[in-house]
Amino acid sequence: MEEKFSEWFNEVIFQADIIDYRYNLKGCGVWLGYGFKVRKNTFQVIRDLLDSTPVPHDEMLFPMLIPEPQFMKEAETVKGFEEEVYWVKDGGTTPLDVKLALRPTSETAMYPMAAKWIRSHQDLPLKTYQVANMFRYEGKNTRPLIRVREITTFKEAHTYHKNAETCEEQIREAMESYSRFFDTLGVPYIKTQRPKWDTFPGANYTIAYDCIFPQKHRALQIGTVHNLGTTFAKTFDIKYEDKEGNQQYVHQTCYGISERAIAALIASHGDDKGLKLPPMIAPIQAVIVPILFKNKEEAVLKASEEFFQKVRKAGLRVHFDKRDMSSGKKYFHWELRGVPIRIEIGPRDIEKGNVCLVRRDTREKIFIAQTEAITKINELLDLIQQEMWDSAKKLHASWITRTNDLDEALDFIESNQGIAEVPFCGSEECAAEIEQRVDGLKFLGIPDEYLPALHKEVKEESDIYCIHCSKPVKQYWRIGRPY
C-alpha cells in the first residue's frame, strides 16, 4: 500500500467488492453489493446530521436535465463548467428545440424553484439538500472514486437566509456537520479557505476539506462549503418581503460532499491486507467463523448458529460464514473487506464457554466468556472506532510541515513527503511564480485557524514575511500537490 498506493487502491476496491470500473464507458463504474452498503452507511451519516440541525434541512430531488437558457443564465457558473458539460441534443430521432445539460452541479436547476417558494421573511431560512448523480466530462486521466465522469453520489446542500450574518452562521453550522461527518468516518482532514482565484464561481469564498493520501502524499478535496452571498439571488431573482414590506435579496450558502469521501475512507485506513472499515460504517461489524475439526463439525456449527442469533438480536451487524472452505480462506476474505471483528468458535472454545475475538485493525486476539461477549463486543467496537480515528489523525499530521524557508517547503513537497505551510502575502502573481518551480504544485489556501468566518478571535502571526516578495504577513498558507 505505501509503495504502490494507486495500484493497491484499484485492486482493493475491485477485489473487496466495492466498485467495478470495467463498465464500457471511461470514468463510469458499478457499485457492487458490499460497496453499495458502505456507500449507504456513509451517506446515512450526513443525512442524519443534516436532518437534525436546529432548523432541519429538507431532502429533495431535482431534475438532472437543465434547459440551456436556464443553465446559461449564471455566467460565472457556466464559465467554471463549460468544458465539462454533457449536452442532450436529441429526443429519440428528433432534434430538440432547446439543448439540455446533464447537471454538472445543480444551482441552475434549484434556484429558479427557490424563487417560486420564497416570498416572505417567514419562509426563511430555507435549507435543502439532495443526494444525486452529477455528470462532468473529465478530459484528464480518470481515477476510480476520485476523478470520474459520472459522480454517482453527490450530496449538495443549498440554504437561503435573510442577511449576511445569518448566512455566516449557516457556514459555521455546515462546517460543524461536515467535521462530525468525517470524524465518524475516521477520515483525517484539514480545513482551508481557497485562494480567491480558486473560489467556486459566484461565491464570496470557498472553504475546503482536504485529505492527504499515502505514498505521494497529495491532497484530495473531499468536501467544500461556499458562501454565495447574493450573487445567485440577483441572477435568479430570489427575493423575500421583510417585516417592513421591502423586497430583499436572500443570502445563500451551498456545500457538497461526493463519493471521494469513500475514497478517503479507504485510503486512510487500508493496509496490505485490504480494507479496514470503522465499525460505524462497516456493513458487517463482526463475522463468525466456525473452526471445524473432523467429527466435531455439528457441535461447532450448532454453537456458532446459537451465538450468531444472540449477537444479531443485540442489534449488531453480524454475519455467520457457513461456507464450505478452509478457515484461512475465510480469514483472507473478511480481512480484505475490512470487517472490524472476527469471531472464532472452535471445539476448545465450546468446552471452555469462550469465544475468540480478533481485531482487524491490530490483529490482536482476545478470549472472553460467551456470557460476557455482547458487552465486550460493543466495547471493542467503540474502542476500534476511536483508535482507528486517533491513528489516522496522527499519521496524517506527520505529512504536514510548517516552515519559513521556501526551498525547504518545496523540497518537502517535491520529495512526496506531504504539504507545507508557509508565510504568504496572498498575491496571485506571487503564487503563480512559486507554482512554476515544482510540477503540479498548487496553493491550497489559508488554514482555518486564520478564518474570521469560523472564529470570533482570528489568530495573527508576527515577524513573518512572504516567502516570495518578503512583505510582512500575518498568516501562513498551505501549498502542495493536489489530485
Short mmCIF file of C-alpha atoms in Angstrom, two decimals:
data_model
loop_
_atom_site.label_atom_id
_atom_site.label_comp_id
_atom_site.label_asym_id
_atom_site.label_seq_id
_atom_site.Cartn_x
_atom_site.Cartn_y
_atom_site.Cartn_z
CA MET A 1 0.00 0.00 0.00
CA GLU A 2 2.70 2.51 0.98
CA GLU A 3 4.92 1.77 -2.03
CA LYS A 4 2.29 1.33 -4.76
CA PHE A 5 -0.78 3.13 -3.49
CA SER A 6 -2.55 3.68 -6.82
CA GLU A 7 -2.26 0.03 -7.82
CA TRP A 8 -3.28 -1.06 -4.31
CA PHE A 9 -6.31 1.25 -4.35
CA ASN A 10 -7.56 -0.01 -7.72
CA GLU A 11 -7.12 -3.65 -6.73
CA VAL A 12 -8.74 -3.32 -3.31
CA ILE A 13 -11.91 -1.56 -4.45
CA PHE A 14 -12.43 -4.32 -7.03
CA GLN A 15 -11.39 -7.38 -5.02
CA ALA A 16 -13.28 -6.22 -1.92
CA ASP A 17 -16.49 -5.84 -3.96
CA ILE A 18 -16.68 -2.06 -3.61
CA ILE A 19 -16.94 -0.93 -7.23
CA ASP A 20 -16.28 -2.40 -10.67
CA TYR A 21 -14.84 0.02 -13.24
CA ARG A 22 -14.88 -2.41 -16.16
CA TYR A 23 -18.07 -0.78 -17.46
CA ASN A 24 -17.69 0.11 -21.13
CA LEU A 25 -17.53 3.88 -20.60
CA LYS A 26 -14.47 5.67 -19.26
CA GLY A 27 -14.93 7.24 -15.86
CA CYS A 28 -18.07 5.23 -15.01
CA GLY A 29 -18.40 2.22 -12.72
CA VAL A 30 -20.85 -0.10 -11.00
CA TRP A 31 -21.31 -0.09 -7.24
CA LEU A 32 -21.19 -3.72 -6.09
CA GLY A 33 -23.26 -5.15 -3.25
CA TYR A 34 -20.74 -4.74 -0.43
CA GLY A 35 -19.60 -1.34 -1.67
CA PHE A 36 -23.17 -0.14 -2.01
CA LYS A 37 -23.71 -0.95 1.68
CA VAL A 38 -20.56 1.05 2.57
CA ARG A 39 -21.92 3.90 0.43
CA LYS A 40 -25.35 3.68 2.05
CA ASN A 41 -23.97 3.68 5.61
CA THR A 42 -21.58 6.53 4.81
CA PHE A 43 -24.15 8.88 3.38
CA GLN A 44 -26.72 7.99 6.02
CA VAL A 45 -24.36 9.69 8.48
CA ILE A 46 -24.54 13.01 6.63
CA ARG A 47 -28.29 12.63 6.10
CA ASP A 48 -28.78 12.18 9.84
CA LEU A 49 -26.61 15.21 10.59
CA LEU A 50 -28.44 17.50 8.16
CA ASP A 51 -31.87 16.21 9.18
CA SER A 52 -31.14 17.03 12.84
CA THR A 53 -29.73 20.57 12.64
CA PRO A 54 -31.62 23.17 14.77
CA VAL A 55 -33.57 24.14 11.66
CA PRO A 56 -33.58 20.82 9.82
CA HIS A 57 -32.56 20.50 6.19
CA ASP A 58 -35.20 19.03 3.87
CA GLU A 59 -34.01 16.34 1.48
CA MET A 60 -35.35 16.88 -2.03
CA LEU A 61 -34.60 15.59 -5.52
CA PHE A 62 -34.31 17.88 -8.54
CA PRO A 63 -34.27 17.03 -12.27
CA MET A 64 -30.91 16.17 -13.82
CA LEU A 65 -31.80 17.89 -17.11
CA ILE A 66 -31.39 21.67 -17.26
CA PRO A 67 -32.60 23.67 -20.29
CA GLU A 68 -29.76 25.59 -21.95
CA PRO A 69 -31.21 29.10 -21.42
CA GLN A 70 -31.69 28.34 -17.71
CA PHE A 71 -28.21 26.83 -17.41
CA MET A 72 -26.57 29.73 -19.24
CA LYS A 73 -28.25 32.31 -17.02
CA GLU A 74 -25.46 32.24 -14.41
CA ALA A 75 -22.44 33.21 -16.47
CA GLU A 76 -19.78 32.63 -13.79
CA THR A 77 -21.00 29.10 -13.02
CA VAL A 78 -21.18 28.25 -16.71
CA LYS A 79 -17.65 29.54 -17.24
CA GLY A 80 -16.42 27.27 -14.45
CA PHE A 81 -18.01 24.18 -16.01
CA GLU A 82 -18.14 24.99 -19.74
CA GLU A 83 -15.54 22.36 -20.67
CA GLU A 84 -17.22 19.66 -18.57
CA VAL A 85 -20.90 19.80 -19.55
CA TYR A 86 -22.65 16.92 -21.33
CA TRP A 87 -25.42 18.13 -23.65
CA VAL A 88 -28.53 16.23 -24.73
CA LYS A 89 -29.41 17.40 -28.24
CA ASP A 90 -31.92 14.81 -29.48
CA GLY A 91 -35.09 13.22 -28.17
CA GLY A 92 -35.05 9.87 -29.90
CA THR A 93 -34.57 10.75 -33.59
CA THR A 94 -35.95 14.28 -33.19
CA PRO A 95 -33.56 17.20 -32.65
CA LEU A 96 -34.56 19.17 -29.58
CA ASP A 97 -35.57 22.80 -29.88
CA VAL A 98 -33.63 23.53 -26.69
CA LYS A 99 -30.45 21.71 -25.69
CA LEU A 100 -30.50 20.10 -22.23
CA ALA A 101 -27.48 20.00 -19.92
CA LEU A 102 -26.85 16.97 -17.73
CA ARG A 103 -26.26 18.66 -14.40
CA PRO A 104 -22.58 19.16 -13.54
CA THR A 105 -23.89 20.91 -10.40
CA SER A 106 -27.43 21.95 -9.50
CA GLU A 107 -27.51 25.68 -8.80
CA THR A 108 -29.22 26.46 -12.11
CA ALA A 109 -31.75 23.68 -11.53
CA MET A 110 -32.56 24.54 -7.91
CA TYR A 111 -32.58 28.32 -7.76
CA PRO A 112 -35.43 29.03 -10.21
CA MET A 113 -37.59 26.81 -7.98
CA ALA A 114 -36.43 28.55 -4.79
CA ALA A 115 -37.52 31.85 -6.35
CA LYS A 116 -41.04 30.41 -6.56
CA TRP A 117 -41.06 29.09 -2.98
CA ILE A 118 -39.64 32.10 -1.12
CA ARG A 119 -41.97 35.08 -0.72
CA SER A 120 -41.78 36.30 2.87
CA HIS A 121 -39.23 36.53 5.68
CA GLN A 122 -41.33 33.81 7.32
CA ASP A 123 -40.17 31.40 4.59
CA LEU A 124 -36.57 31.78 5.78
CA PRO A 125 -34.30 30.11 6.47
CA LEU A 126 -34.94 27.52 3.77
CA LYS A 127 -32.46 24.65 3.96
CA THR A 128 -32.48 21.90 1.34
CA TYR A 129 -30.21 19.12 0.09
CA GLN A 130 -30.17 16.24 -2.33
CA VAL A 131 -28.04 13.14 -2.92
CA ALA A 132 -27.88 12.66 -6.67
CA ASN A 133 -25.76 11.91 -9.74
CA MET A 134 -23.63 14.59 -11.41
CA PHE A 135 -22.06 14.41 -14.86
CA ARG A 136 -18.80 16.08 -15.78
CA TYR A 137 -16.73 15.39 -18.86
CA GLU A 138 -13.36 14.70 -17.27
CA GLY A 139 -10.78 15.01 -20.01
CA LYS A 140 -7.81 14.05 -17.84
CA ASN A 141 -6.96 10.56 -16.66
CA THR A 142 -9.93 9.27 -14.71
CA ARG A 143 -9.41 7.63 -11.30
CA PRO A 144 -11.97 5.40 -9.56
CA LEU A 145 -13.94 7.35 -6.92
CA ILE A 146 -11.57 10.30 -7.31
CA ARG A 147 -11.88 11.70 -10.84
CA VAL A 148 -14.88 10.30 -12.71
CA ARG A 149 -17.30 11.33 -15.44
CA GLU A 150 -20.39 10.24 -13.56
CA ILE A 151 -20.31 11.22 -9.92
CA THR A 152 -22.78 8.63 -8.67
CA THR A 153 -23.05 10.02 -5.15
CA PHE A 154 -23.04 13.78 -4.69
CA LYS A 155 -24.60 15.35 -1.61
CA GLU A 156 -25.22 19.05 -2.15
CA ALA A 157 -26.96 21.31 0.35
CA HIS A 158 -28.35 24.74 -0.56
CA THR A 159 -29.62 27.21 2.02
CA TYR A 160 -31.33 30.63 1.88
CA HIS A 161 -31.15 33.34 4.57
CA LYS A 162 -32.31 36.85 5.43
CA ASN A 163 -28.93 38.55 5.71
CA ALA A 164 -25.16 38.18 5.67
CA GLU A 165 -24.98 37.48 9.42
CA THR A 166 -27.35 34.50 9.37
CA CYS A 167 -25.58 33.30 6.23
CA GLU A 168 -22.27 33.26 8.14
CA GLU A 169 -23.95 31.36 10.97
CA GLN A 170 -25.01 28.75 8.44
CA ILE A 171 -21.44 28.42 7.20
CA ARG A 172 -20.34 27.58 10.75
CA GLU A 173 -23.18 25.06 11.13
CA ALA A 174 -22.25 23.43 7.82
CA MET A 175 -18.61 23.16 8.88
CA GLU A 176 -19.65 21.58 12.17
CA SER A 177 -21.78 18.99 10.34
CA TYR A 178 -19.00 18.17 7.91
CA SER A 179 -16.40 17.85 10.66
CA ARG A 180 -18.66 15.46 12.56
CA PHE A 181 -19.24 13.51 9.35
CA PHE A 182 -15.54 12.98 8.66
CA ASP A 183 -14.86 12.32 12.35
CA THR A 184 -17.41 9.49 12.21
CA LEU A 185 -15.70 8.05 9.15
CA GLY A 186 -12.36 8.37 10.91
CA VAL A 187 -11.09 10.34 7.91
CA PRO A 188 -8.41 12.92 8.84
CA TYR A 189 -8.70 16.31 7.17
CA ILE A 190 -7.52 19.88 7.01
CA LYS A 191 -9.84 22.87 6.51
CA THR A 192 -8.57 25.54 4.14
CA GLN A 193 -10.08 28.65 2.58
CA ARG A 194 -9.31 28.50 -1.11
CA PRO A 195 -7.49 31.41 -2.79
CA LYS A 196 -9.76 33.95 -4.44
CA TRP A 197 -8.60 32.72 -7.85
CA ASP A 198 -9.66 29.17 -6.95
CA THR A 199 -13.03 30.00 -5.35
CA PHE A 200 -16.25 28.40 -6.62
CA PRO A 201 -17.61 30.60 -9.45
CA GLY A 202 -20.01 33.16 -7.99
CA ALA A 203 -19.09 32.56 -4.35
CA ASN A 204 -17.77 35.12 -1.88
CA TYR A 205 -15.40 32.48 -0.57
CA THR A 206 -14.88 28.71 -0.50
CA ILE A 207 -13.66 26.60 2.42
CA ALA A 208 -12.50 23.10 1.51
CA TYR A 209 -11.83 19.89 3.37
CA ASP A 210 -8.72 18.10 2.09
CA CYS A 211 -7.36 14.66 2.96
CA ILE A 212 -3.74 13.76 2.28
CA PHE A 213 -3.33 10.33 0.67
CA PRO A 214 -0.49 7.84 1.26
CA GLN A 215 2.65 7.31 -0.82
CA LYS A 216 2.86 10.50 -2.92
CA HIS A 217 1.05 12.45 -0.20
CA ARG A 218 -1.13 14.52 -2.48
CA ALA A 219 -4.16 16.39 -1.15
CA LEU A 220 -7.62 15.30 -2.26
CA GLN A 221 -10.51 17.75 -1.89
CA ILE A 222 -13.26 15.76 -0.14
CA GLY A 223 -15.75 18.49 0.76
CA THR A 224 -16.48 22.16 0.11
CA VAL A 225 -18.52 24.89 1.79
CA HIS A 226 -19.35 28.07 -0.14
CA ASN A 227 -20.71 31.43 0.96
CA LEU A 228 -22.59 32.61 -2.14
CA GLY A 229 -23.74 35.96 -0.76
CA THR A 230 -26.41 37.43 -3.06
CA THR A 231 -24.76 36.52 -6.39
CA PHE A 232 -27.23 33.84 -7.39
CA ALA A 233 -30.17 35.56 -5.72
CA LYS A 234 -29.69 38.52 -8.07
CA THR A 235 -29.31 36.27 -11.10
CA PHE A 236 -32.42 34.20 -10.35
CA ASP A 237 -34.38 36.96 -8.64
CA ILE A 238 -34.73 35.18 -5.30
CA LYS A 239 -36.30 37.81 -3.02
CA TYR A 240 -38.36 37.97 0.13
CA GLU A 241 -40.53 40.64 1.73
CA ASP A 242 -39.07 41.78 5.04
CA LYS A 243 -41.09 42.88 8.11
CA GLU A 244 -41.23 46.44 6.81
CA GLY A 245 -42.67 45.32 3.48
CA ASN A 246 -39.48 45.87 1.49
CA GLN A 247 -38.12 43.42 -1.08
CA GLN A 248 -34.71 41.97 -0.18
CA TYR A 249 -32.41 39.52 -1.89
CA VAL A 250 -31.72 36.32 0.06
CA HIS A 251 -28.20 35.37 1.09
CA GLN A 252 -27.14 31.83 0.20
CA THR A 253 -24.75 29.03 1.05
CA CYS A 254 -24.08 25.69 -0.59
CA TYR A 255 -21.90 22.77 0.45
CA GLY A 256 -21.10 19.43 -1.12
CA ILE A 257 -19.57 16.02 -0.46
CA SER A 258 -19.12 13.31 -3.08
CA GLU A 259 -18.04 9.66 -3.23
CA ARG A 260 -14.50 10.99 -2.76
CA ALA A 261 -15.35 10.68 0.94
CA ILE A 262 -15.36 6.90 0.46
CA ALA A 263 -12.05 7.07 -1.41
CA ALA A 264 -10.63 8.92 1.61
CA LEU A 265 -12.16 6.34 3.97
CA ILE A 266 -10.43 3.53 2.07
CA ALA A 267 -7.10 5.36 1.78
CA SER A 268 -6.99 6.49 5.41
CA HIS A 269 -7.38 3.04 6.96
CA GLY A 270 -6.29 0.39 4.48
CA ASP A 271 -3.22 -1.81 4.75
CA ASP A 272 -1.50 -4.52 2.73
CA LYS A 273 -4.29 -6.96 3.57
CA GLY A 274 -7.06 -4.70 2.21
CA LEU A 275 -9.72 -2.53 3.78
CA LYS A 276 -10.08 -1.56 7.41
CA LEU A 277 -13.54 -0.14 7.98
CA PRO A 278 -14.59 1.88 11.04
CA PRO A 279 -17.33 -0.04 12.90
CA MET A 280 -19.90 2.74 12.46
CA ILE A 281 -19.63 2.42 8.66
CA ALA A 282 -18.84 -1.28 8.19
CA PRO A 283 -21.68 -3.26 6.54
CA ILE A 284 -20.63 -6.20 8.74
CA GLN A 285 -19.29 -5.29 12.16
CA ALA A 286 -18.43 -8.86 13.15
CA VAL A 287 -18.16 -12.12 11.26
CA ILE A 288 -18.42 -15.54 12.91
CA VAL A 289 -16.03 -18.14 11.53
CA PRO A 290 -16.54 -21.67 12.89
CA ILE A 291 -13.29 -23.64 13.36
CA LEU A 292 -14.20 -27.12 12.17
CA PHE A 293 -12.47 -30.33 13.13
CA LYS A 294 -13.33 -33.85 11.99
CA ASN A 295 -16.24 -35.43 13.89
CA LYS A 296 -16.92 -32.15 15.72
CA GLU A 297 -18.44 -30.14 12.88
CA GLU A 298 -22.05 -30.48 14.00
CA ALA A 299 -21.40 -29.26 17.54
CA VAL A 300 -19.35 -26.27 16.37
CA LEU A 301 -21.89 -25.23 13.74
CA LYS A 302 -24.73 -25.51 16.27
CA ALA A 303 -22.88 -23.42 18.86
CA SER A 304 -21.90 -20.87 16.20
CA GLU A 305 -25.51 -20.57 14.99
CA GLU A 306 -26.76 -20.01 18.54
CA PHE A 307 -24.11 -17.36 19.15
CA PHE A 308 -24.90 -15.72 15.81
CA GLN A 309 -28.57 -15.38 16.76
CA LYS A 310 -27.60 -13.93 20.14
CA VAL A 311 -25.32 -11.28 18.61
CA ARG A 312 -27.86 -10.39 15.92
CA LYS A 313 -30.63 -9.93 18.49
CA ALA A 314 -28.33 -7.49 20.30
CA GLY A 315 -28.58 -5.21 17.26
CA LEU A 316 -25.11 -5.72 15.80
CA ARG A 317 -24.45 -6.17 12.08
CA VAL A 318 -23.12 -9.73 12.18
CA HIS A 319 -22.58 -12.42 9.56
CA PHE A 320 -22.19 -16.19 10.05
CA ASP A 321 -19.84 -17.64 7.42
CA LYS A 322 -21.02 -21.21 6.83
CA ARG A 323 -19.26 -21.70 3.51
CA ASP A 324 -17.53 -24.99 2.80
CA MET A 325 -13.96 -23.72 2.65
CA SER A 326 -10.94 -23.54 4.92
CA SER A 327 -10.85 -21.13 7.83
CA GLY A 328 -7.76 -19.49 6.35
CA LYS A 329 -9.55 -18.59 3.14
CA LYS A 330 -12.40 -17.12 5.17
CA TYR A 331 -9.95 -15.05 7.20
CA PHE A 332 -8.45 -13.65 3.99
CA HIS A 333 -11.92 -12.93 2.55
CA TRP A 334 -13.12 -10.88 5.52
CA GLU A 335 -9.80 -9.17 6.22
CA LEU A 336 -9.81 -7.92 2.61
CA ARG A 337 -13.28 -6.45 3.20
CA GLY A 338 -12.26 -4.75 6.42
CA VAL A 339 -14.70 -6.37 8.87
CA PRO A 340 -13.71 -4.90 12.28
CA ILE A 341 -14.04 -8.09 14.39
CA ARG A 342 -13.69 -11.77 13.53
CA ILE A 343 -15.29 -14.17 16.00
CA GLU A 344 -13.77 -17.65 16.03
CA ILE A 345 -15.58 -20.57 17.65
CA GLY A 346 -13.94 -24.00 17.79
CA PRO A 347 -14.27 -27.18 19.89
CA ARG A 348 -11.96 -25.89 22.63
CA ASP A 349 -13.89 -22.61 22.82
CA ILE A 350 -17.12 -24.56 23.30
CA GLU A 351 -15.57 -26.65 26.07
CA LYS A 352 -14.39 -23.54 27.90
CA GLY A 353 -17.53 -21.49 27.18
CA ASN A 354 -15.43 -18.93 25.34
CA VAL A 355 -15.21 -17.20 22.00
CA CYS A 356 -12.11 -15.70 20.38
CA LEU A 357 -12.35 -12.13 19.11
CA VAL A 358 -9.77 -10.99 16.52
CA ARG A 359 -9.38 -7.29 15.75
CA ARG A 360 -8.94 -6.39 12.08
CA ASP A 361 -7.02 -3.20 12.87
CA THR A 362 -4.39 -4.61 15.25
CA ARG A 363 -4.88 -8.39 14.69
CA GLU A 364 -4.99 -8.82 18.47
CA LYS A 365 -6.74 -11.96 19.75
CA ILE A 366 -8.99 -11.70 22.79
CA PHE A 367 -10.55 -14.72 24.54
CA ILE A 368 -13.71 -13.98 26.52
CA ALA A 369 -16.56 -15.88 28.13
CA GLN A 370 -19.67 -16.18 25.98
CA THR A 371 -21.73 -14.76 28.84
CA GLU A 372 -19.76 -11.51 28.59
CA ALA A 373 -19.45 -11.49 24.80
CA ILE A 374 -22.12 -8.97 23.81
CA THR A 375 -20.88 -6.34 26.25
CA LYS A 376 -17.27 -6.95 25.24
CA ILE A 377 -18.00 -6.82 21.51
CA ASN A 378 -19.80 -3.49 21.88
CA GLU A 379 -16.94 -2.09 23.96
CA LEU A 380 -14.41 -3.38 21.46
CA LEU A 381 -16.23 -1.82 18.51
CA ASP A 382 -16.20 1.55 20.28
CA LEU A 383 -12.50 1.15 21.04
CA ILE A 384 -11.67 0.20 17.45
CA GLN A 385 -13.62 3.19 16.15
CA GLN A 386 -11.70 5.60 18.39
CA GLU A 387 -8.26 4.05 17.93
CA MET A 388 -8.60 3.93 14.14
CA TRP A 389 -9.50 7.64 14.18
CA ASP A 390 -6.62 8.53 16.51
CA SER A 391 -4.11 6.54 14.45
CA ALA A 392 -5.25 8.09 11.16
CA LYS A 393 -5.06 11.64 12.57
CA LYS A 394 -1.56 11.10 13.95
CA LEU A 395 -0.25 9.76 10.65
CA HIS A 396 -1.98 12.49 8.65
CA ALA A 397 -0.44 15.23 10.82
CA SER A 398 3.05 13.87 10.07
CA TRP A 399 2.51 14.73 6.39
CA ILE A 400 2.21 18.47 7.09
CA THR A 401 5.19 20.74 7.81
CA ARG A 402 5.40 24.45 8.66
CA THR A 403 8.46 26.40 7.62
CA ASN A 404 9.57 29.97 6.76
CA ASP A 405 12.04 28.63 4.20
CA LEU A 406 10.66 28.25 0.66
CA ASP A 407 13.36 25.84 -0.52
CA GLU A 408 12.71 23.61 2.50
CA ALA A 409 8.97 23.65 1.76
CA LEU A 410 9.46 22.82 -1.93
CA ASP A 411 11.90 20.00 -1.12
CA PHE A 412 9.34 18.53 1.30
CA ILE A 413 6.65 18.61 -1.39
CA GLU A 414 8.83 17.52 -4.32
CA SER A 415 10.09 14.50 -2.36
CA ASN A 416 6.46 13.41 -1.82
CA GLN A 417 6.54 13.90 1.94
CA GLY A 418 3.30 15.91 2.12
CA ILE A 419 2.14 19.53 2.09
CA ALA A 420 3.73 22.64 3.58
CA GLU A 421 2.55 25.75 5.40
CA VAL A 422 4.49 28.90 4.54
CA PRO A 423 4.15 32.67 5.17
CA PHE A 424 2.44 34.23 2.17
CA CYS A 425 1.02 37.58 1.08
CA GLY A 426 -1.98 36.25 -0.87
CA SER A 427 -0.89 37.64 -4.25
CA GLU A 428 -1.91 35.57 -7.27
CA GLU A 429 1.18 36.78 -9.10
CA CYS A 430 3.48 35.57 -6.30
CA ALA A 431 1.64 32.26 -6.18
CA ALA A 432 1.94 31.73 -9.93
CA GLU A 433 5.72 32.21 -9.87
CA ILE A 434 6.16 29.79 -6.96
CA GLU A 435 3.88 27.16 -8.53
CA GLN A 436 6.15 27.06 -11.60
CA ARG A 437 9.04 25.76 -9.50
CA VAL A 438 7.54 22.31 -8.79
CA ASP A 439 5.49 20.23 -11.20
CA GLY A 440 1.88 20.03 -10.03
CA LEU A 441 2.35 22.47 -7.15
CA LYS A 442 -0.71 24.46 -6.12
CA PHE A 443 -1.61 26.99 -3.45
CA LEU A 444 -4.36 25.30 -1.44
CA GLY A 445 -5.18 28.38 0.62
CA ILE A 446 -5.49 29.70 4.18
CA PRO A 447 -5.66 27.33 7.20
CA ASP A 448 -8.91 27.51 9.17
CA GLU A 449 -7.23 28.96 12.28
CA TYR A 450 -6.98 32.30 10.44
CA LEU A 451 -10.56 32.45 9.15
CA PRO A 452 -12.96 35.04 10.64
CA ALA A 453 -15.87 33.03 9.22
CA LEU A 454 -15.06 30.27 11.72
CA HIS A 455 -13.51 32.02 14.71
CA LYS A 456 -14.51 35.08 16.72
CA GLU A 457 -10.87 35.70 17.54
CA VAL A 458 -8.71 35.17 14.48
CA LYS A 459 -5.11 34.14 15.00
CA GLU A 460 -2.47 36.55 13.68
CA GLU A 461 1.23 35.76 13.33
CA SER A 462 4.03 38.25 13.91
CA ASP A 463 7.53 38.63 12.47
CA ILE A 464 6.89 36.50 9.40
CA TYR A 465 7.37 37.56 5.78
CA CYS A 466 6.06 36.36 2.44
CA ILE A 467 8.33 33.63 1.11
CA HIS A 468 8.36 35.29 -2.31
CA CYS A 469 8.08 39.08 -2.07
CA SER A 470 9.23 39.42 1.58
CA LYS A 471 6.30 41.63 2.61
CA PRO A 472 5.31 41.31 6.30
CA VAL A 473 2.30 38.99 6.62
CA LYS A 474 0.08 37.73 9.44
CA GLN A 475 -0.72 34.20 8.34
CA TYR A 476 0.59 31.03 6.75
CA TRP A 477 -0.78 29.45 3.58
CA ARG A 478 -0.86 25.80 2.57
CA ILE A 479 0.86 24.61 -0.60
CA GLY A 480 1.11 21.12 -2.03
CA ARG A 481 0.28 18.80 -4.88
CA PRO A 482 -3.45 18.05 -5.23
CA TYR A 483 -5.15 15.20 -7.05
#
